mmCIF file of C-alpha atoms in Angstrom:
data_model
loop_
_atom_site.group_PDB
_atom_site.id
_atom_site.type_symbol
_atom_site.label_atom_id
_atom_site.label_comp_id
_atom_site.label_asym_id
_atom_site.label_seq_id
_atom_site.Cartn_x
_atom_site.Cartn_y
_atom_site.Cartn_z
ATOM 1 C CA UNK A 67 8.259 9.401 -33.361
ATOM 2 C CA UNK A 68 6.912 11.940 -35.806
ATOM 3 C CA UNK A 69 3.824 14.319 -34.812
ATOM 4 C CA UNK A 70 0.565 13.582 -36.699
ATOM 5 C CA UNK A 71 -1.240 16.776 -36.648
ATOM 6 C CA UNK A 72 -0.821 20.925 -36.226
ATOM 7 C CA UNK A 73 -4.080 22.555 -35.048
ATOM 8 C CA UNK A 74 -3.640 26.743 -35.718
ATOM 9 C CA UNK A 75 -5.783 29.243 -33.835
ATOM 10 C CA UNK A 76 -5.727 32.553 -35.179
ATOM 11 C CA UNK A 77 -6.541 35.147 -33.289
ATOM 12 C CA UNK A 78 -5.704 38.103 -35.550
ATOM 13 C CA UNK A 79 -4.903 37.982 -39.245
ATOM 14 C CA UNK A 80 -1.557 36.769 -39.999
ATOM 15 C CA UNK A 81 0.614 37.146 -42.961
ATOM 16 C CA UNK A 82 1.830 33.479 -42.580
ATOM 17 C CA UNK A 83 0.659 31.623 -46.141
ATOM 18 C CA UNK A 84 -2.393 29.305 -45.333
ATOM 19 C CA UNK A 85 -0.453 26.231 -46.876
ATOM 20 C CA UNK A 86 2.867 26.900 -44.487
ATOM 21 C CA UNK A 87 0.201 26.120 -41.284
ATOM 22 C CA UNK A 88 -0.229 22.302 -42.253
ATOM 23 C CA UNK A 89 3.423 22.056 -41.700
ATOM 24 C CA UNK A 90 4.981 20.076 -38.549
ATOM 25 C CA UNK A 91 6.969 22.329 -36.631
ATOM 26 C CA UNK A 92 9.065 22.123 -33.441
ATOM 27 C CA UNK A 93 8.509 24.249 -30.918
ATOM 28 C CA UNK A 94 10.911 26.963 -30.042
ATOM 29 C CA UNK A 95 12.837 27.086 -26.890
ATOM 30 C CA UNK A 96 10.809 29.024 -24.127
ATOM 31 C CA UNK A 97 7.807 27.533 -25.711
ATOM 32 C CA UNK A 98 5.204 26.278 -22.875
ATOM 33 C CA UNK A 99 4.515 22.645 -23.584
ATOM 34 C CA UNK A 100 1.045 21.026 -21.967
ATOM 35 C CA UNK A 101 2.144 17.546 -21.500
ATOM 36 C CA UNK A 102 -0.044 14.595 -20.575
ATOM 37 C CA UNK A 103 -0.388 13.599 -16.857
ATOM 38 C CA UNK A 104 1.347 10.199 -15.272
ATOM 39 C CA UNK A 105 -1.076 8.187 -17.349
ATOM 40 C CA UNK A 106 -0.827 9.709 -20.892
ATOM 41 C CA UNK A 107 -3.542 8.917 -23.300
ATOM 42 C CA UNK A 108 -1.949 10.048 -26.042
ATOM 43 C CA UNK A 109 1.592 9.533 -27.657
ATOM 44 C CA UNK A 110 1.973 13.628 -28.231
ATOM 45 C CA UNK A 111 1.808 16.520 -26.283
ATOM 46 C CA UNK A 112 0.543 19.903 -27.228
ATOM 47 C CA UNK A 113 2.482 23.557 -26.953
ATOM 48 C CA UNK A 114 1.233 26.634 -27.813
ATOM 49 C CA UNK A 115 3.664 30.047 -28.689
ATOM 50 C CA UNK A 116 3.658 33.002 -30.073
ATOM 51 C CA UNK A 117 3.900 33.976 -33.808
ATOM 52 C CA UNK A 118 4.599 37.408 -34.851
ATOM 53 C CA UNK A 119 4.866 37.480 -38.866
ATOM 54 C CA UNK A 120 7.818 38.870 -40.562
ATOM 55 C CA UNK A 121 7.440 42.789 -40.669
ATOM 56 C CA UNK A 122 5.173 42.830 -37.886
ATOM 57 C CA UNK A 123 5.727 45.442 -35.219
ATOM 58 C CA UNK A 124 4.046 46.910 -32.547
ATOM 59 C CA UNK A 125 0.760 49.133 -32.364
ATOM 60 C CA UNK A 126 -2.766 47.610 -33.263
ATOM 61 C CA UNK A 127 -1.965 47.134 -36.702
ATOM 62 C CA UNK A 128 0.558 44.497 -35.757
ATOM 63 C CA UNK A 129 -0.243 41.195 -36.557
ATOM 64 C CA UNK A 130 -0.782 38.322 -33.989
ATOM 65 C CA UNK A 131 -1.304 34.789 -34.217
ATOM 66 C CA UNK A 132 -1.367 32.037 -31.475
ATOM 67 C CA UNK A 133 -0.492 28.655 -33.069
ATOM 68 C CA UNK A 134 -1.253 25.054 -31.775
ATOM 69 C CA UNK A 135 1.446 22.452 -32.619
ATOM 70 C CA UNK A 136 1.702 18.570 -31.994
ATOM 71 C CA UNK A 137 4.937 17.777 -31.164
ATOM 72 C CA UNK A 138 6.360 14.233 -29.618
ATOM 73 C CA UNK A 139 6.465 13.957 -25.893
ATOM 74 C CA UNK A 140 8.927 12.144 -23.751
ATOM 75 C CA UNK A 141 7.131 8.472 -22.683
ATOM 76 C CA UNK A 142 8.488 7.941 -19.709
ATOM 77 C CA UNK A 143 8.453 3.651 -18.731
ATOM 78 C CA UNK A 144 5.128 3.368 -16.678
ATOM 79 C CA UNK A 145 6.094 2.741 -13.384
ATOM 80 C CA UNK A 146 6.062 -0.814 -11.950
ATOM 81 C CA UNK A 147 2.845 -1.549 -9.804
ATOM 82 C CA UNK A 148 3.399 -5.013 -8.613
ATOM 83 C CA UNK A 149 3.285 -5.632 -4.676
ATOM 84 C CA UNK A 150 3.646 -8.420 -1.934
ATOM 85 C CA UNK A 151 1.620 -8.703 0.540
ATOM 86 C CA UNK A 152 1.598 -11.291 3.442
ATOM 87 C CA UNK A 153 -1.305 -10.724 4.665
ATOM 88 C CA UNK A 154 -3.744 -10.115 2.107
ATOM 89 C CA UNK A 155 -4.604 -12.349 -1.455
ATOM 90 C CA UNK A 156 -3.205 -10.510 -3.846
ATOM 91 C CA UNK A 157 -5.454 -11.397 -7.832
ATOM 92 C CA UNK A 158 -4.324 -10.501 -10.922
ATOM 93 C CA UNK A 159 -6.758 -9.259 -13.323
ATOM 94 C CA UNK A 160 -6.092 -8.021 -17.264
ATOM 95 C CA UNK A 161 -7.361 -4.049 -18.115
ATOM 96 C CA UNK A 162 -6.694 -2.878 -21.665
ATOM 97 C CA UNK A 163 -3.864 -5.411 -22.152
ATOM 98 C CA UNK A 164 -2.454 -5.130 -18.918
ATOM 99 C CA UNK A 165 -1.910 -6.977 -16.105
ATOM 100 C CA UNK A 166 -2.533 -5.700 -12.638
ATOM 101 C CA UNK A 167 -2.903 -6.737 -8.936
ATOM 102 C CA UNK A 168 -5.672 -5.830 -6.939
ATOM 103 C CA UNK A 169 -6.779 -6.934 -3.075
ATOM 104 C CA UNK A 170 -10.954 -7.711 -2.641
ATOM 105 C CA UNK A 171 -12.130 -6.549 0.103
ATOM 106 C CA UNK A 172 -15.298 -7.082 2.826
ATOM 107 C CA UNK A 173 -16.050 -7.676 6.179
ATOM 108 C CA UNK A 174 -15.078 -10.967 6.504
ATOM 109 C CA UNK A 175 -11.625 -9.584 6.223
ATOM 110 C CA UNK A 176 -11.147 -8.113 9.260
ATOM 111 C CA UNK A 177 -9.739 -11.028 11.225
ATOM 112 C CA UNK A 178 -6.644 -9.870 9.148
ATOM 113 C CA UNK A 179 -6.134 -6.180 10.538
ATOM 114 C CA UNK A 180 -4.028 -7.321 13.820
ATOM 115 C CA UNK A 181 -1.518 -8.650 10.905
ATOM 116 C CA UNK A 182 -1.873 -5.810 9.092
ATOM 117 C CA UNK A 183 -1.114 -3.783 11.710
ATOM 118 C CA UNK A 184 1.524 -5.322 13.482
ATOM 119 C CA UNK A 185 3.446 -3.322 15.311
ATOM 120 C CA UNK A 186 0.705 -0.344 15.690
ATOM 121 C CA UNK A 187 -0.801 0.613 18.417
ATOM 122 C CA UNK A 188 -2.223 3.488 17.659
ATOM 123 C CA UNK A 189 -3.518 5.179 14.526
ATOM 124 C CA UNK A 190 -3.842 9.090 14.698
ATOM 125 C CA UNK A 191 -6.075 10.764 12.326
ATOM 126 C CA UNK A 192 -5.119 14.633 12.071
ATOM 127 C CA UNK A 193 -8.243 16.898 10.621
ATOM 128 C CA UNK A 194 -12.440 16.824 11.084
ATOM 129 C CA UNK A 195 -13.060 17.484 7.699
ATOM 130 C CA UNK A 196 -14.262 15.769 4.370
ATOM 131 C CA UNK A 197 -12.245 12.016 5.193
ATOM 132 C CA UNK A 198 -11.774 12.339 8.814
ATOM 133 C CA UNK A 199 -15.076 11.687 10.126
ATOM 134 C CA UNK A 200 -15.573 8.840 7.586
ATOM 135 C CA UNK A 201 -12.083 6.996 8.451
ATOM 136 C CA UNK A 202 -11.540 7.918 11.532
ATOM 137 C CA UNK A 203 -14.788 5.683 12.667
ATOM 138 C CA UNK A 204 -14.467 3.216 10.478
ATOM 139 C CA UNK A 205 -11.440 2.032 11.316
ATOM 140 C CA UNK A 206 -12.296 1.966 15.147
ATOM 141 C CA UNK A 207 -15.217 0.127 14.140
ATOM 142 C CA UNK A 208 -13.226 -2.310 11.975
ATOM 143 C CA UNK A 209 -11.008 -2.694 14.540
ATOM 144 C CA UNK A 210 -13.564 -3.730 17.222
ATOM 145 C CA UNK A 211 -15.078 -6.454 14.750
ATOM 146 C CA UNK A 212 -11.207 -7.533 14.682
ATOM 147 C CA UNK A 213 -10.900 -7.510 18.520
ATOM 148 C CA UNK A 214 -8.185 -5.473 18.506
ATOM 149 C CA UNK A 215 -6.847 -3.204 21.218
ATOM 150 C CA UNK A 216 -5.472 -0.355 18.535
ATOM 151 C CA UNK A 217 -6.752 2.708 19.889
ATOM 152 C CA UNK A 218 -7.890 4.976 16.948
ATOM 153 C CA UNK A 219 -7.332 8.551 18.385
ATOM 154 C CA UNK A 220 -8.402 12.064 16.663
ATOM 155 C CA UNK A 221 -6.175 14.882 17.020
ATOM 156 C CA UNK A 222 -7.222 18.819 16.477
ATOM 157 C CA UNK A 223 -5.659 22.133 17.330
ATOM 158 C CA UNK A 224 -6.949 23.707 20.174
ATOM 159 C CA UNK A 225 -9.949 25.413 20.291
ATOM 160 C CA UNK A 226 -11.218 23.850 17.503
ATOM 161 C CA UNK A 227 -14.908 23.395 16.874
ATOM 162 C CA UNK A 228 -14.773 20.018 15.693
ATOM 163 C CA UNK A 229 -13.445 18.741 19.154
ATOM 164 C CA UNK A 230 -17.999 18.586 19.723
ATOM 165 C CA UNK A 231 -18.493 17.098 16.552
ATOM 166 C CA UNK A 232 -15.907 14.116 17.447
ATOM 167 C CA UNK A 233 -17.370 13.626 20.968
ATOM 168 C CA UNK A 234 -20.656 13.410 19.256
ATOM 169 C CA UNK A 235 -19.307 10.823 17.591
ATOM 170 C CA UNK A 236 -17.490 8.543 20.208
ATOM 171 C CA UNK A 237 -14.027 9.630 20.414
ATOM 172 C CA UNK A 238 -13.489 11.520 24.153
ATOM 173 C CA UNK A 239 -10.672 12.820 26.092
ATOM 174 C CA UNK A 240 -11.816 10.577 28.605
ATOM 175 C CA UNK A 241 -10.887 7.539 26.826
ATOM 176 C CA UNK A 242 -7.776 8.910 25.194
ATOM 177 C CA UNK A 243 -9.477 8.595 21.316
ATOM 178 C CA UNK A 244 -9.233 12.659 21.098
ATOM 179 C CA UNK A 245 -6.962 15.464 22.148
ATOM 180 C CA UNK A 246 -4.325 17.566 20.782
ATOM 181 C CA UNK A 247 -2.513 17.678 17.406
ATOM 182 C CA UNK A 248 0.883 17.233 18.211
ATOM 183 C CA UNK A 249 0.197 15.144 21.439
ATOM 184 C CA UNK A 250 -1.704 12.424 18.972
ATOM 185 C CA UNK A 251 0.712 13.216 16.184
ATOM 186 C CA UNK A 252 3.386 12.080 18.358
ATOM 187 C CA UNK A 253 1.662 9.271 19.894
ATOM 188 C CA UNK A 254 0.946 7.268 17.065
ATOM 189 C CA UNK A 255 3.105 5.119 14.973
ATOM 190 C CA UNK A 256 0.403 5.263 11.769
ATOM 191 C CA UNK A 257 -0.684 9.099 11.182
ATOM 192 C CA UNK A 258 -3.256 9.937 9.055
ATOM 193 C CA UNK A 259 -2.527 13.475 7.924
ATOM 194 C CA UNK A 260 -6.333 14.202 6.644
ATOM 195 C CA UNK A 261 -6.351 17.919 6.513
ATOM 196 C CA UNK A 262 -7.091 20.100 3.390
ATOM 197 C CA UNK A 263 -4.152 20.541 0.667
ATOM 198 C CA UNK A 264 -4.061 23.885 1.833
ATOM 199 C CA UNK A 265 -3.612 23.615 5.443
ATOM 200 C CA UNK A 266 -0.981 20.809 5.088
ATOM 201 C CA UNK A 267 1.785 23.439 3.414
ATOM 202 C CA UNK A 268 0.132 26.778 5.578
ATOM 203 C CA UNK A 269 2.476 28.525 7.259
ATOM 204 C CA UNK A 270 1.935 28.361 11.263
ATOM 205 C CA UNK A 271 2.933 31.920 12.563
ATOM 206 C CA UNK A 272 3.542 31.167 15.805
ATOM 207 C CA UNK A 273 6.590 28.730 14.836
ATOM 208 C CA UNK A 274 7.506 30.107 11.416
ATOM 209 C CA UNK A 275 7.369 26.807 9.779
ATOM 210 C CA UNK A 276 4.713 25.508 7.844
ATOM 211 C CA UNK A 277 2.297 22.427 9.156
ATOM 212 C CA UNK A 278 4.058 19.912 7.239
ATOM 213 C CA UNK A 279 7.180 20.693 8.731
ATOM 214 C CA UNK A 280 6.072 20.485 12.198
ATOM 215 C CA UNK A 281 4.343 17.210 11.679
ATOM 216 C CA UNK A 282 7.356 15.623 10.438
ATOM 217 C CA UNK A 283 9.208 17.116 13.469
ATOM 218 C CA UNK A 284 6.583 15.322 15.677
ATOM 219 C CA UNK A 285 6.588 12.189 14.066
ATOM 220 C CA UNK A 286 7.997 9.115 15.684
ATOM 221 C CA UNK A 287 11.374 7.406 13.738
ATOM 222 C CA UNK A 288 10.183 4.244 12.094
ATOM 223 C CA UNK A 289 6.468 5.397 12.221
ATOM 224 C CA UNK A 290 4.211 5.140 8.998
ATOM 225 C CA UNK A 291 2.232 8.631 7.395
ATOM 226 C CA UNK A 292 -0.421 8.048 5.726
ATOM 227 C CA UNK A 293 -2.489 10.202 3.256
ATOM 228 C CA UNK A 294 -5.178 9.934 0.895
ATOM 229 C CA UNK A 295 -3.758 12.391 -1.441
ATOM 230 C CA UNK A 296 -0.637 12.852 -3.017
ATOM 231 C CA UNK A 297 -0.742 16.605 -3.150
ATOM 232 C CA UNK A 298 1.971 17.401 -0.496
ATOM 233 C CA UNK A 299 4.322 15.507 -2.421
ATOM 234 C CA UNK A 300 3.845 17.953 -5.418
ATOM 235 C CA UNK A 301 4.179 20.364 -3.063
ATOM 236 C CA UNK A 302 7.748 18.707 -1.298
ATOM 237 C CA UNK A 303 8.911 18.228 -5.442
ATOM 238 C CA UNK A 304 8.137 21.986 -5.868
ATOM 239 C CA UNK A 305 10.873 23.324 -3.641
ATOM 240 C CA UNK A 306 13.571 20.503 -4.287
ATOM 241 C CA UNK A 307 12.545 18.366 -0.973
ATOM 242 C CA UNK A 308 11.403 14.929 0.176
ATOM 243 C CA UNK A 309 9.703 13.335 3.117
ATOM 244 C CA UNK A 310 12.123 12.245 6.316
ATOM 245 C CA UNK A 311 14.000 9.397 5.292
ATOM 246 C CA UNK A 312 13.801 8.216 8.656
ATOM 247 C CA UNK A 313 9.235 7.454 8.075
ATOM 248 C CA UNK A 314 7.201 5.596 5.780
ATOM 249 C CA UNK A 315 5.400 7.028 3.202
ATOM 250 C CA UNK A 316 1.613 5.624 2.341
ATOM 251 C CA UNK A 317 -1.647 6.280 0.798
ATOM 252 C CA UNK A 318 -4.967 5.196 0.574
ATOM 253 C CA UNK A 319 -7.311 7.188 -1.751
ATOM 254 C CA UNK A 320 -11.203 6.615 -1.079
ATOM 255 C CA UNK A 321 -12.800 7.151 -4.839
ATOM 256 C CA UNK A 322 -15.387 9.254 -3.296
ATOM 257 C CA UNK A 323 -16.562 11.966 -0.198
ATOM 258 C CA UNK A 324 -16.466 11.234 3.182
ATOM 259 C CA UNK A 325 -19.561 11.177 3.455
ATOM 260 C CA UNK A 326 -19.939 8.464 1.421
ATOM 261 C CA UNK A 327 -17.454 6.591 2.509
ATOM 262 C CA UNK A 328 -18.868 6.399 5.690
ATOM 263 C CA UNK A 329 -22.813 6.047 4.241
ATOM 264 C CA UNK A 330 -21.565 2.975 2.425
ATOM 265 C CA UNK A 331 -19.800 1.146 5.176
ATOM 266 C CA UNK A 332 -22.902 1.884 7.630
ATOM 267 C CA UNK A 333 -24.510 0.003 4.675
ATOM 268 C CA UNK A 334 -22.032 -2.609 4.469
ATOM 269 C CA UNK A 335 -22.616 -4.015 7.891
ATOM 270 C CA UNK A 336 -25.982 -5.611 5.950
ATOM 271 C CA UNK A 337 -24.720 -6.356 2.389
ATOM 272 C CA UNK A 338 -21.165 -7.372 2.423
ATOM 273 C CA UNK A 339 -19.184 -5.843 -0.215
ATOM 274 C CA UNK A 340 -20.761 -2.628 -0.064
ATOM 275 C CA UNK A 341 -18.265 0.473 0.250
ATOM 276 C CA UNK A 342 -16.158 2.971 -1.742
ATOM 277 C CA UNK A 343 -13.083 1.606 -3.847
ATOM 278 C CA UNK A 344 -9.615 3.184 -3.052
ATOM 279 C CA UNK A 345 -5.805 3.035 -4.793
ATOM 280 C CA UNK A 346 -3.053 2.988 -2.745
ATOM 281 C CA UNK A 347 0.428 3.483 -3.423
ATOM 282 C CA UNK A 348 3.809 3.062 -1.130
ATOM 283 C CA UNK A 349 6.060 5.771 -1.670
ATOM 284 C CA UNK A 350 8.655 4.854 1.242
ATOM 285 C CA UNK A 351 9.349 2.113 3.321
ATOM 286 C CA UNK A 352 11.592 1.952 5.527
ATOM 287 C CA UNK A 353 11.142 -1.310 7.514
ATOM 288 C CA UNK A 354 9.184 -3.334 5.165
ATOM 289 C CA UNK A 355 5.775 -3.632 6.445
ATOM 290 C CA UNK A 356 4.208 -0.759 4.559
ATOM 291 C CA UNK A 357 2.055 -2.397 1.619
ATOM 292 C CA UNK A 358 0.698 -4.771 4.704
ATOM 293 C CA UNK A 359 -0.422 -1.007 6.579
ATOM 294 C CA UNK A 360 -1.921 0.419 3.415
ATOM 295 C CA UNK A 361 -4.211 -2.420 2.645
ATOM 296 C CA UNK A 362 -5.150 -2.922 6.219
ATOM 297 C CA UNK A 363 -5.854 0.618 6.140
ATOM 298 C CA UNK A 364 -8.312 -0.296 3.098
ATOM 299 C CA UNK A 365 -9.845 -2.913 4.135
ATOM 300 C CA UNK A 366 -10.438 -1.169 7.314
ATOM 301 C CA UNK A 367 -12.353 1.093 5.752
ATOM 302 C CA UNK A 368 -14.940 -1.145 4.043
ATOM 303 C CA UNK A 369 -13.048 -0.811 0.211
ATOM 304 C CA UNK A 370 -14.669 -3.530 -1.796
ATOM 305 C CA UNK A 371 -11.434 -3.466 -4.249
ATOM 306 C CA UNK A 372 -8.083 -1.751 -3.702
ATOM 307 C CA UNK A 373 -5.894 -1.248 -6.588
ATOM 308 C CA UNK A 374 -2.156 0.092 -6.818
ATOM 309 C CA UNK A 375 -0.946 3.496 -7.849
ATOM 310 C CA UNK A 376 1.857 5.841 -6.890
ATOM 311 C CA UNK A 377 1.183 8.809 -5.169
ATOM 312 C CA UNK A 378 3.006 10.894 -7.633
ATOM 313 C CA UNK A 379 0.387 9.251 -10.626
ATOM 314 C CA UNK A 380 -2.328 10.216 -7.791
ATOM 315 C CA UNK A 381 -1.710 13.573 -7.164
ATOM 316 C CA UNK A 382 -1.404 14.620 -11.387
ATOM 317 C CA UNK A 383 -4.207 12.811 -12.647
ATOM 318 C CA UNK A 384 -6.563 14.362 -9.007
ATOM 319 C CA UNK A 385 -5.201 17.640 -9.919
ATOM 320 C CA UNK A 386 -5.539 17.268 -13.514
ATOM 321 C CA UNK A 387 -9.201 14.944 -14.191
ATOM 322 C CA UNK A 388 -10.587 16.057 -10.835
ATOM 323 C CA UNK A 389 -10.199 19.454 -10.158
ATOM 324 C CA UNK A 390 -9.145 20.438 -13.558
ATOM 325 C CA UNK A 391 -11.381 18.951 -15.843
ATOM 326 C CA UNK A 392 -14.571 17.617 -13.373
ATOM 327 C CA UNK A 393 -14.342 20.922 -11.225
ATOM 328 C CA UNK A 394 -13.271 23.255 -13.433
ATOM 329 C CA UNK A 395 -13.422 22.043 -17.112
ATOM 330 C CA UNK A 396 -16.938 20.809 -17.212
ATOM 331 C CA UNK A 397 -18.526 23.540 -15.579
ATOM 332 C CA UNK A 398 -16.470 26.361 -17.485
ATOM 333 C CA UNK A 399 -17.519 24.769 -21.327
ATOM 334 C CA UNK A 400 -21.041 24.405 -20.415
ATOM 335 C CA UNK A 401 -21.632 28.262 -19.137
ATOM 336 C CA UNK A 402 -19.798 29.637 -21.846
ATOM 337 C CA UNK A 403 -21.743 27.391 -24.285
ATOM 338 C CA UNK A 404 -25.017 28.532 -22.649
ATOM 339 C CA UNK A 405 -24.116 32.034 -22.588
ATOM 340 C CA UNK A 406 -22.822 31.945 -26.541
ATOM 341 C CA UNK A 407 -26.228 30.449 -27.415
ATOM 342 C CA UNK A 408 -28.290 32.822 -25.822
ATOM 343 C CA UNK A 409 -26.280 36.042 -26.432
ATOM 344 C CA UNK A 410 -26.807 35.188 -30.400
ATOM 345 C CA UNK A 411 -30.441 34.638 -29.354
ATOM 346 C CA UNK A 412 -31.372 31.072 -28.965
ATOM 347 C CA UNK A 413 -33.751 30.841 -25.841
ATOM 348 C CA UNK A 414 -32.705 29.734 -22.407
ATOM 349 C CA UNK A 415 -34.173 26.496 -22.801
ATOM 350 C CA UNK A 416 -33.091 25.495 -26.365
ATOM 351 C CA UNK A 417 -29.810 26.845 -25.049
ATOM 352 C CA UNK A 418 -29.891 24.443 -21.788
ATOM 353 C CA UNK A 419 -30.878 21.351 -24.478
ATOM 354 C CA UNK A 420 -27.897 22.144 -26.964
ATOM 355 C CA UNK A 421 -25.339 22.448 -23.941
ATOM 356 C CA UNK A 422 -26.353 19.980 -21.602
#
């Protein structure tokens, strides 16, 4: 596949003939190649290197240029995203030429979660953050639509403050829905590992391993661990490693905040059908009921549609749409814009019109 176009920033003058910069070139070994994420939108990648011009040396005189080329990337097969379920109605629908499966959700569902969940009786949810307010209670409220007995059970490190924050909302010692980390961690046969990025790979100084670790060490053989992003994998791929072969691997990915996960299902006990969408991808499975788990675990929590990913695809295009380009990206293009405009002396309000 040949490269279509070479984009050239200078950023001091260089001796290089105009005419040679048109010209396709391959990059050089070392050279740092920005490739597209797990779903590529383009058929070519972009790297950037050095040029130094032929009797350039050092000082301030030297010559420097920084040079954009289009090279081909590597397409790499898309990854198959078919599943069984026998549980849930699986539709096909057609996006951009392709065919896909997704499950519908809604309330009337719930009947299903007992078959979902075969096999569980109880679902820990690790962290009082962003997602595990929001899931936590809306699976123990799906559940009791369901009539089922799973016991939904919160677990945080000692002395945390959230432990008021969960009584306020229902979960007690008393009852056995909240207690300790590694006590619920080891208790339940679906874990919900909702704490930050950060927290899940921090070290814990008083075992020298870090939180990950100790989670897996706690974990039940056979039992399922669920997240809602793919970041630890990324983190696991990092350093050569993999989950326990010995678990399943899930996720469920709400398209939105806790918050509104929860606001939405609260709003979906009146209008069916209301709620946050969510992916969810199997990454291991080790005794065959783990697509069944993930979409009860959707449907649980009010998802309207749940579509399939891989929690590799989920974790690049989070990292690289989310919190590169939403986060970061957006904000970082519009200040500099605004600041460019009104150091050459537009006014703050023309400014605010041309970069907004």
């Amino acid at each position: 596949m040949a490269a279509t176009a070479v984009a050239t920033i200078s950023l001091a003058p260089s001796s290089t003939p105009p005419a040679s910069r048109a010209k396709i070139q391959k990059p050089a070994p070392g050279t740092l190649v920005l490739g597209s994420s797990a779903a590529s939108l383009s058929s070519s990648s972009i790297s950037l290197r050095h040029v130094v011009p032929a009797g350039g040396g050092g000082g301030r005189s030297a010559a420097f240029g920084a040079r954009m080329v289009s090279v081909p990337s590597v397409e790499k097969p898309p990854p198959s995203l078919d599943f069984e379920t026998s549980v849930f109605k699986a539709e096909k629908i057609t996006l951009a030429g392709h065919d896909e499966y997704i499950v519908k959700g809604g309330r009337d569902l719930f009947y299903l979660l007992p078959d979902a969940f075969k096999g569980v009786k109880q679902i820990g949810v690790i962290g009082w953050g962003s997602q595990g307010p929001a899931q936590a209670q809306n699976l123990r409220d799906s559940l009791v639509v369901a009539k089922s007995n799973i016991v939904v059970k919160i677990g945080l490190r000692k002395g945390s403050c959230s432990f008021d924050e969960a009584r306020a909302a229902g979960f007690t010692e008393e009852n056995g829905t909240l207690g300790d980390i590694w006590e619920t961690v080891a208790g339940s046969v679906l874990l919900l590992l909702l704490i930050s990025d950060a927290a899940q790979v921090s070290n814990n100084y008083s075992t020298c391993t870090d939180n990950y670790e100790r989670v897996f060490s706690h974990m039940k053989p056979n039992s399922i661990l669920g997240l809602s992003h793919g970041f630890l994998l990324g983190h696991l791929q990092s350093l050569g490693l993999d989950f326990p072969k010995n678990i399943s691997v899930i996720a469920v990915c709400p398209k939105g905040m806790g918050p509104s996960v929860r606001r939405l299902y609260v709003q979906g006990k009146e209008i069916n059908g209301a709620g946050i969408n969510s992916s969810f991808a199997v990454h291991q499975d080790v005794d065959g009921r783990a697509v069944d788990v993930a979409l009860g675990w959707s449907v649980a929590l009010g998802s309207p549609f749940t579509f399939a990913t891989t929690l590799e695809q989920e974790y690049e295009s989070d990292i690289f749409g989310e919190r590169g380009i939403l986060l970061g990206a957006v904000h970082g293009i519009v200040e500099a814009l605004f600041r460019r405009y009104t150091e050459n002396g537009m006014s703050e309000e023309l400014a605010y019109k041309n970069t907004v």
